[in-house]
mmCIF file of C-alpha atoms in Angstrom:
data_model
loop_
_atom_site.group_PDB
_atom_site.id
_atom_site.type_symbol
_atom_site.label_atom_id
_atom_site.label_comp_id
_atom_site.label_asym_id
_atom_site.label_seq_id
_atom_site.Cartn_x
_atom_site.Cartn_y
_atom_site.Cartn_z
ATOM 1 C CA MET A 271 -26.412 5.197 29.329
ATOM 2 C CA ALA A 272 -28.211 8.705 28.825
ATOM 3 C CA GLN A 273 -32.153 8.565 29.236
ATOM 4 C CA HIS A 274 -33.682 10.194 26.343
ATOM 5 C CA THR A 275 -35.958 13.147 27.277
ATOM 6 C CA PRO A 276 -38.687 14.153 24.668
ATOM 7 C CA LYS A 277 -38.075 17.723 23.332
ATOM 8 C CA LYS A 278 -40.920 20.104 24.617
ATOM 9 C CA TRP A 279 -41.994 20.642 20.678
ATOM 10 C CA GLY A 280 -41.073 17.478 19.438
ATOM 11 C CA PRO A 281 -43.407 15.510 17.089
ATOM 12 C CA ALA A 282 -47.060 15.156 18.334
ATOM 13 C CA PRO A 283 -50.224 14.255 16.883
ATOM 14 C CA TYR A 284 -53.073 16.655 16.504
ATOM 15 C CA GLU A 285 -56.835 16.081 15.998
ATOM 16 C CA ILE A 286 -58.453 18.683 13.993
ATOM 17 C CA THR A 287 -62.277 19.016 13.584
ATOM 18 C CA PHE A 288 -62.959 21.163 10.408
ATOM 19 C CA SER A 289 -66.186 23.232 10.307
ATOM 20 C CA THR A 290 -67.855 20.377 7.979
ATOM 21 C CA GLY A 291 -67.649 18.052 11.202
ATOM 22 C CA GLU A 292 -64.932 16.148 9.226
ATOM 23 C CA HIS A 293 -61.934 15.097 11.447
ATOM 24 C CA SER A 294 -58.217 14.670 10.543
ATOM 25 C CA THR A 295 -55.096 14.047 12.245
ATOM 26 C CA VAL A 296 -51.680 15.392 11.588
ATOM 27 C CA ILE A 297 -48.416 15.551 13.450
ATOM 28 C CA LEU A 298 -46.953 18.693 14.406
ATOM 29 C CA ASN A 299 -43.528 19.547 15.832
ATOM 30 C CA GLY A 300 -41.401 22.694 16.308
ATOM 31 C CA ARG A 301 -42.121 26.063 15.715
ATOM 32 C CA VAL A 302 -45.424 24.911 13.820
ATOM 33 C CA ARG A 303 -46.564 23.274 16.731
ATOM 34 C CA TRP A 304 -45.362 26.159 18.965
ATOM 35 C CA ALA A 305 -47.688 28.535 16.828
ATOM 36 C CA ILE A 306 -50.814 26.489 16.903
ATOM 37 C CA GLU A 307 -50.769 26.252 20.605
ATOM 38 C CA GLU A 308 -50.253 29.956 20.693
ATOM 39 C CA LEU A 309 -53.327 30.405 18.529
ATOM 40 C CA ARG A 310 -55.333 27.730 20.641
ATOM 41 C CA LYS A 311 -54.355 29.945 23.760
ATOM 42 C CA ALA A 312 -55.261 33.038 22.099
ATOM 43 C CA GLY A 313 -59.073 31.705 21.425
ATOM 44 C CA LYS A 314 -61.409 34.250 19.579
ATOM 45 C CA ALA A 315 -58.889 36.925 20.004
ATOM 46 C CA GLY A 316 -56.271 35.784 17.634
ATOM 47 C CA ARG A 317 -52.695 36.368 17.622
ATOM 48 C CA THR A 318 -50.352 38.763 15.536
ATOM 49 C CA GLY A 319 -46.565 37.957 15.380
ATOM 50 C CA ARG A 320 -46.006 40.748 17.649
ATOM 51 C CA GLU A 321 -47.874 39.312 20.449
ATOM 52 C CA ALA A 322 -46.613 35.860 19.793
ATOM 53 C CA LEU A 323 -42.847 37.061 19.517
ATOM 54 C CA GLY A 324 -41.953 34.418 17.081
ATOM 55 C CA PRO A 325 -38.975 35.327 14.702
ATOM 56 C CA ARG A 326 -40.875 34.210 11.654
ATOM 57 C CA TRP A 327 -44.605 33.965 12.757
ATOM 58 C CA ALA A 328 -45.729 34.194 9.362
ATOM 59 C CA ALA A 329 -43.781 31.305 8.104
ATOM 60 C CA TYR A 330 -45.137 29.048 10.792
ATOM 61 C CA ILE A 331 -48.680 30.040 10.068
ATOM 62 C CA TRP A 332 -47.805 29.517 6.309
ATOM 63 C CA ASP A 333 -46.442 25.954 7.107
ATOM 64 C CA ALA A 334 -49.571 25.191 9.341
ATOM 65 C CA ILE A 335 -51.768 26.165 6.332
ATOM 66 C CA HIS A 336 -50.330 24.914 3.367
ATOM 67 C CA THR A 337 -48.159 21.850 4.665
ATOM 68 C CA HIS A 338 -50.541 20.531 7.497
ATOM 69 C CA GLY A 339 -54.017 21.802 5.912
ATOM 70 C CA ILE A 340 -54.985 23.462 9.234
ATOM 71 C CA PRO A 341 -57.750 26.054 8.600
ATOM 72 C CA ILE A 342 -56.329 29.533 9.787
ATOM 73 C CA ARG A 343 -57.842 32.705 8.524
ATOM 74 C CA SER A 344 -56.251 36.186 8.717
ATOM 75 C CA GLU A 345 -57.477 39.730 8.988
ATOM 76 C CA TRP A 346 -55.335 43.108 8.468
ATOM 77 C CA GLU A 347 -55.290 45.415 11.103
ATOM 78 C CA ARG A 348 -53.774 48.903 11.836
ATOM 79 C CA HIS A 349 -51.018 49.461 14.711
ATOM 80 C CA GLY A 350 -49.503 52.574 15.912
ATOM 81 C CA GLY A 351 -46.145 53.322 17.516
ATOM 82 C CA GLU A 352 -42.718 54.604 16.310
ATOM 83 C CA HIS A 353 -43.379 52.328 13.048
ATOM 84 C CA ALA A 354 -47.012 52.551 12.665
ATOM 85 C CA GLY A 355 -48.561 50.314 9.982
ATOM 86 C CA ARG A 356 -50.650 47.211 9.423
ATOM 87 C CA HIS A 357 -49.975 43.560 10.374
ATOM 88 C CA LYS A 358 -52.132 40.545 10.027
ATOM 89 C CA ARG A 359 -53.936 38.801 13.040
ATOM 90 C CA TRP A 360 -54.338 34.963 12.438
ATOM 91 C CA PHE A 361 -57.142 32.866 13.868
ATOM 92 C CA LEU A 362 -57.919 29.324 14.162
ATOM 93 C CA ASP A 363 -60.917 28.342 11.990
ATOM 94 C CA CYS A 364 -61.294 24.874 13.309
ATOM 95 C CA GLU A 365 -60.999 23.005 16.437
ATOM 96 C CA ILE A 366 -57.645 21.597 17.138
ATOM 97 C CA HIS A 367 -56.232 19.947 20.265
ATOM 98 C CA PRO A 368 -53.372 17.206 20.952
ATOM 99 C CA ALA A 369 -54.775 13.706 20.025
ATOM 100 C CA CYS A 370 -54.574 11.045 22.817
ATOM 101 C CA ARG A 371 -51.782 8.616 22.222
ATOM 102 C CA VAL A 372 -51.817 5.208 23.455
ATOM 103 C CA VAL A 373 -48.440 3.468 24.098
ATOM 104 C CA GLY A 374 -48.647 -0.122 25.002
ATOM 105 C CA GLY A 375 -51.469 -1.894 26.731
ATOM 106 C CA ASP A 376 -54.998 -2.768 25.595
ATOM 107 C CA THR A 377 -57.315 -0.696 23.476
#
C-alpha cells in the first residue's frame, strides 16, 4: 500500500492579522498559497509578476484578495528593457503566517 505524501502546496491554514487587530483564519493551497509565501518572503519590498516568475501572478493575487479576503495593495511602476512599460508591484497589507495545526493529542 502506497504511503500518502502531502503536496508541497497543498491546503494549509493561515492566520491573518488585519490592521485593525482583528484575526481570521483561511485555508490556502496551490498557486495562491505559493503567491502569499512569495509576498511574505519579499516583505516591505513587495513583488512583481516578473520577480516571482508566476505564469498567472495577477490571477493568484486577485484570488487571494477577492476569494480569501487577504489585504494586498498594489502600486504601478515603470520598467525598462526591450518591452519597456509599467507593471504592478504587490504588497501584503496585513500580517499573515501559517497557523499551527494540532493533530491528535490534548490541547
